[in-house]
Amino acid sequence: ISNASATIAENASNNSAVVNIDDDNTSSDLDADGETISYSITAGNGDGIFGINSSTGAITVVNNSKLDYETTTSYSLTVQATDGTNTDNATVTITVTNVNDNSPSISNASAT
């Protein structure tokens, strides 16, 4: 697998797609020998914001409550791919973009 980068808005909802890490031998999740590849996040996800589909390598947002640009502007995940015998690691850098979460708010009113 190869290093990758992605961008996600701080207000992304849970299950939002971030990036798909796929083996670089084929477009399927098989290695050059035809063995199934399994994916995992092994570091950089201490807040549990991101998850990875172990079969497809698709990284998604799983806990958006901690996704906050003002707290953390980027994440560096270590992702591992294994065929059960051999492993490879890649760094996935996810940049968080700012959203104006302090916009003014007013309510309708009536007066007599």
JSON list of C-alpha atoms in Angstrom, two decimals:
[
{"chain": "A", "resi": 1, "resn": "ILE", "atom": "CA", "xyz": [0.00, 0.00, 0.00]},
{"chain": "A", "resi": 2, "resn": "SER", "atom": "CA", "xyz": [1.08, 3.56, -0.57]},
{"chain": "A", "resi": 3, "resn": "ASN", "atom": "CA", "xyz": [1.04, 6.68, 1.57]},
{"chain": "A", "resi": 4, "resn": "ALA", "atom": "CA", "xyz": [-2.05, 8.79, 0.99]},
{"chain": "A", "resi": 5, "resn": "SER", "atom": "CA", "xyz": [-3.58, 12.09, 1.96]},
{"chain": "A", "resi": 6, "resn": "ALA", "atom": "CA", "xyz": [-7.17, 13.25, 2.25]},
{"chain": "A", "resi": 7, "resn": "THR", "atom": "CA", "xyz": [-9.19, 16.24, 3.42]},
{"chain": "A", "resi": 8, "resn": "ILE", "atom": "CA", "xyz": [-12.33, 16.16, 5.55]},
{"chain": "A", "resi": 9, "resn": "ALA", "atom": "CA", "xyz": [-14.48, 18.99, 6.90]},
{"chain": "A", "resi": 10, "resn": "GLU", "atom": "CA", "xyz": [-14.76, 19.25, 10.68]},
{"chain": "A", "resi": 11, "resn": "ASN", "atom": "CA", "xyz": [-18.55, 18.88, 10.40]},
{"chain": "A", "resi": 12, "resn": "ALA", "atom": "CA", "xyz": [-18.40, 15.61, 8.44]},
{"chain": "A", "resi": 13, "resn": "SER", "atom": "CA", "xyz": [-21.06, 13.15, 9.52]},
{"chain": "A", "resi": 14, "resn": "ASN", "atom": "CA", "xyz": [-20.41, 9.65, 10.76]},
{"chain": "A", "resi": 15, "resn": "ASN", "atom": "CA", "xyz": [-19.88, 7.16, 7.90]},
{"chain": "A", "resi": 16, "resn": "SER", "atom": "CA", "xyz": [-18.44, 9.91, 5.66]},
{"chain": "A", "resi": 17, "resn": "ALA", "atom": "CA", "xyz": [-15.85, 8.49, 3.28]},
{"chain": "A", "resi": 18, "resn": "VAL", "atom": "CA", "xyz": [-12.31, 9.74, 3.83]},
{"chain": "A", "resi": 19, "resn": "VAL", "atom": "CA", "xyz": [-10.07, 7.67, 1.55]},
{"chain": "A", "resi": 20, "resn": "ASN", "atom": "CA", "xyz": [-9.76, 4.08, 0.33]},
{"chain": "A", "resi": 21, "resn": "ILE", "atom": "CA", "xyz": [-6.40, 2.40, 0.83]},
{"chain": "A", "resi": 22, "resn": "ASP", "atom": "CA", "xyz": [-6.07, -0.37, -1.72]},
{"chain": "A", "resi": 23, "resn": "ASP", "atom": "CA", "xyz": [-3.14, -2.60, -2.54]},
{"chain": "A", "resi": 24, "resn": "ASP", "atom": "CA", "xyz": [-1.06, -1.20, -5.40]},
{"chain": "A", "resi": 25, "resn": "ASN", "atom": "CA", "xyz": [-0.78, -4.50, -7.28]},
{"chain": "A", "resi": 26, "resn": "THR", "atom": "CA", "xyz": [-4.37, -4.73, -8.51]},
{"chain": "A", "resi": 27, "resn": "SER", "atom": "CA", "xyz": [-7.62, -2.84, -8.22]},
{"chain": "A", "resi": 28, "resn": "SER", "atom": "CA", "xyz": [-9.05, -5.61, -6.06]},
{"chain": "A", "resi": 29, "resn": "ASP", "atom": "CA", "xyz": [-8.10, -6.27, -2.45]},
{"chain": "A", "resi": 30, "resn": "LEU", "atom": "CA", "xyz": [-5.87, -9.20, -3.33]},
{"chain": "A", "resi": 31, "resn": "ASP", "atom": "CA", "xyz": [-2.10, -9.30, -3.33]},
{"chain": "A", "resi": 32, "resn": "ALA", "atom": "CA", "xyz": [0.03, -10.34, -6.32]},
{"chain": "A", "resi": 33, "resn": "ASP", "atom": "CA", "xyz": [-0.37, -14.02, -5.31]},
{"chain": "A", "resi": 34, "resn": "GLY", "atom": "CA", "xyz": [-4.16, -13.70, -5.16]},
{"chain": "A", "resi": 35, "resn": "GLU", "atom": "CA", "xyz": [-4.31, -13.78, -1.35]},
{"chain": "A", "resi": 36, "resn": "THR", "atom": "CA", "xyz": [-6.91, -11.64, 0.43]},
{"chain": "A", "resi": 37, "resn": "ILE", "atom": "CA", "xyz": [-5.58, -8.50, 2.06]},
{"chain": "A", "resi": 38, "resn": "SER", "atom": "CA", "xyz": [-6.79, -7.36, 5.47]},
{"chain": "A", "resi": 39, "resn": "TYR", "atom": "CA", "xyz": [-6.46, -3.72, 6.57]},
{"chain": "A", "resi": 40, "resn": "SER", "atom": "CA", "xyz": [-6.18, -2.08, 9.99]},
{"chain": "A", "resi": 41, "resn": "ILE", "atom": "CA", "xyz": [-5.31, 1.26, 11.57]},
{"chain": "A", "resi": 42, "resn": "THR", "atom": "CA", "xyz": [-2.38, 0.60, 13.90]},
{"chain": "A", "resi": 43, "resn": "ALA", "atom": "CA", "xyz": [-1.49, 4.13, 15.11]},
{"chain": "A", "resi": 44, "resn": "GLY", "atom": "CA", "xyz": [-2.63, 7.74, 15.11]},
{"chain": "A", "resi": 45, "resn": "ASN", "atom": "CA", "xyz": [-6.29, 7.11, 15.88]},
{"chain": "A", "resi": 46, "resn": "GLY", "atom": "CA", "xyz": [-6.26, 7.57, 19.65]},
{"chain": "A", "resi": 47, "resn": "ASP", "atom": "CA", "xyz": [-9.50, 9.57, 19.59]},
{"chain": "A", "resi": 48, "resn": "GLY", "atom": "CA", "xyz": [-11.27, 6.81, 17.65]},
{"chain": "A", "resi": 49, "resn": "ILE", "atom": "CA", "xyz": [-12.47, 9.27, 15.01]},
{"chain": "A", "resi": 50, "resn": "PHE", "atom": "CA", "xyz": [-11.69, 7.04, 12.04]},
{"chain": "A", "resi": 51, "resn": "GLY", "atom": "CA", "xyz": [-12.44, 3.45, 11.18]},
{"chain": "A", "resi": 52, "resn": "ILE", "atom": "CA", "xyz": [-11.29, 1.17, 8.37]},
{"chain": "A", "resi": 53, "resn": "ASN", "atom": "CA", "xyz": [-13.14, -1.61, 6.62]},
{"chain": "A", "resi": 54, "resn": "SER", "atom": "CA", "xyz": [-10.78, -4.54, 7.11]},
{"chain": "A", "resi": 55, "resn": "SER", "atom": "CA", "xyz": [-11.81, -6.10, 3.79]},
{"chain": "A", "resi": 56, "resn": "THR", "atom": "CA", "xyz": [-11.83, -3.08, 1.47]},
{"chain": "A", "resi": 57, "resn": "GLY", "atom": "CA", "xyz": [-9.44, -0.58, 3.06]},
{"chain": "A", "resi": 58, "resn": "ALA", "atom": "CA", "xyz": [-12.08, 2.17, 3.05]},
{"chain": "A", "resi": 59, "resn": "ILE", "atom": "CA", "xyz": [-11.45, 4.70, 5.82]},
{"chain": "A", "resi": 60, "resn": "THR", "atom": "CA", "xyz": [-14.53, 6.51, 7.17]},
{"chain": "A", "resi": 61, "resn": "VAL", "atom": "CA", "xyz": [-15.47, 8.84, 10.02]},
{"chain": "A", "resi": 62, "resn": "VAL", "atom": "CA", "xyz": [-16.90, 6.76, 12.88]},
{"chain": "A", "resi": 63, "resn": "ASN", "atom": "CA", "xyz": [-16.91, 9.30, 15.75]},
{"chain": "A", "resi": 64, "resn": "ASN", "atom": "CA", "xyz": [-17.46, 12.82, 14.45]},
{"chain": "A", "resi": 65, "resn": "SER", "atom": "CA", "xyz": [-18.00, 14.24, 17.95]},
{"chain": "A", "resi": 66, "resn": "LYS", "atom": "CA", "xyz": [-14.21, 14.65, 18.32]},
{"chain": "A", "resi": 67, "resn": "LEU", "atom": "CA", "xyz": [-13.56, 15.96, 14.81]},
{"chain": "A", "resi": 68, "resn": "ASP", "atom": "CA", "xyz": [-12.73, 19.60, 15.51]},
{"chain": "A", "resi": 69, "resn": "TYR", "atom": "CA", "xyz": [-10.42, 21.86, 13.47]},
{"chain": "A", "resi": 70, "resn": "GLU", "atom": "CA", "xyz": [-9.82, 24.15, 16.46]},
{"chain": "A", "resi": 71, "resn": "THR", "atom": "CA", "xyz": [-8.44, 21.17, 18.42]},
{"chain": "A", "resi": 72, "resn": "THR", "atom": "CA", "xyz": [-6.60, 19.18, 15.73]},
{"chain": "A", "resi": 73, "resn": "THR", "atom": "CA", "xyz": [-5.99, 20.29, 12.14]},
{"chain": "A", "resi": 74, "resn": "SER", "atom": "CA", "xyz": [-4.58, 17.01, 10.84]},
{"chain": "A", "resi": 75, "resn": "TYR", "atom": "CA", "xyz": [-4.19, 13.34, 11.69]},
{"chain": "A", "resi": 76, "resn": "SER", "atom": "CA", "xyz": [-1.42, 10.97, 10.69]},
{"chain": "A", "resi": 77, "resn": "LEU", "atom": "CA", "xyz": [-2.71, 7.40, 10.66]},
{"chain": "A", "resi": 78, "resn": "THR", "atom": "CA", "xyz": [-0.55, 4.32, 10.24]},
{"chain": "A", "resi": 79, "resn": "VAL", "atom": "CA", "xyz": [-2.44, 1.79, 8.17]},
{"chain": "A", "resi": 80, "resn": "GLN", "atom": "CA", "xyz": [-1.32, -1.81, 7.84]},
{"chain": "A", "resi": 81, "resn": "ALA", "atom": "CA", "xyz": [-2.17, -4.28, 5.09]},
{"chain": "A", "resi": 82, "resn": "THR", "atom": "CA", "xyz": [-1.50, -7.97, 5.56]},
{"chain": "A", "resi": 83, "resn": "ASP", "atom": "CA", "xyz": [-2.12, -11.15, 3.61]},
{"chain": "A", "resi": 84, "resn": "GLY", "atom": "CA", "xyz": [-1.58, -13.23, 6.75]},
{"chain": "A", "resi": 85, "resn": "THR", "atom": "CA", "xyz": [2.10, -13.74, 6.02]},
{"chain": "A", "resi": 86, "resn": "ASN", "atom": "CA", "xyz": [3.48, -10.42, 4.82]},
{"chain": "A", "resi": 87, "resn": "THR", "atom": "CA", "xyz": [2.61, -6.91, 5.97]},
{"chain": "A", "resi": 88, "resn": "ASP", "atom": "CA", "xyz": [3.06, -3.41, 4.62]},
{"chain": "A", "resi": 89, "resn": "ASN", "atom": "CA", "xyz": [2.46, -0.07, 6.32]},
{"chain": "A", "resi": 90, "resn": "ALA", "atom": "CA", "xyz": [1.49, 3.31, 4.92]},
{"chain": "A", "resi": 91, "resn": "THR", "atom": "CA", "xyz": [0.90, 6.74, 6.40]},
{"chain": "A", "resi": 92, "resn": "VAL", "atom": "CA", "xyz": [-2.45, 8.35, 5.72]},
{"chain": "A", "resi": 93, "resn": "THR", "atom": "CA", "xyz": [-2.47, 12.08, 6.43]},
{"chain": "A", "resi": 94, "resn": "ILE", "atom": "CA", "xyz": [-5.96, 13.50, 6.94]},
{"chain": "A", "resi": 95, "resn": "THR", "atom": "CA", "xyz": [-6.30, 17.28, 6.92]},
{"chain": "A", "resi": 96, "resn": "VAL", "atom": "CA", "xyz": [-9.32, 18.74, 8.73]},
{"chain": "A", "resi": 97, "resn": "THR", "atom": "CA", "xyz": [-10.84, 21.84, 7.17]},
{"chain": "A", "resi": 98, "resn": "ASN", "atom": "CA", "xyz": [-12.47, 24.58, 9.22]},
{"chain": "A", "resi": 99, "resn": "VAL", "atom": "CA", "xyz": [-16.20, 25.25, 9.16]},
{"chain": "A", "resi": 100, "resn": "ASN", "atom": "CA", "xyz": [-17.71, 28.39, 10.64]},
{"chain": "A", "resi": 101, "resn": "ASP", "atom": "CA", "xyz": [-19.31, 26.81, 13.68]},
{"chain": "A", "resi": 102, "resn": "ASN", "atom": "CA", "xyz": [-19.81, 30.15, 15.43]},
{"chain": "A", "resi": 103, "resn": "SER", "atom": "CA", "xyz": [-22.20, 31.76, 12.98]},
{"chain": "A", "resi": 104, "resn": "PRO", "atom": "CA", "xyz": [-24.72, 34.21, 14.43]},
{"chain": "A", "resi": 105, "resn": "SER", "atom": "CA", "xyz": [-28.17, 33.00, 15.26]},
{"chain": "A", "resi": 106, "resn": "ILE", "atom": "CA", "xyz": [-31.40, 34.95, 15.75]},
{"chain": "A", "resi": 107, "resn": "SER", "atom": "CA", "xyz": [-34.97, 33.84, 16.30]},
{"chain": "A", "resi": 108, "resn": "ASN", "atom": "CA", "xyz": [-38.28, 35.15, 15.03]},
{"chain": "A", "resi": 109, "resn": "ALA", "atom": "CA", "xyz": [-40.11, 37.43, 17.44]},
{"chain": "A", "resi": 110, "resn": "SER", "atom": "CA", "xyz": [-43.32, 39.35, 17.67]},
{"chain": "A", "resi": 111, "resn": "ALA", "atom": "CA", "xyz": [-44.22, 42.44, 19.65]},
{"chain": "A", "resi": 112, "resn": "THR", "atom": "CA", "xyz": [-47.32, 44.36, 20.47]}
]
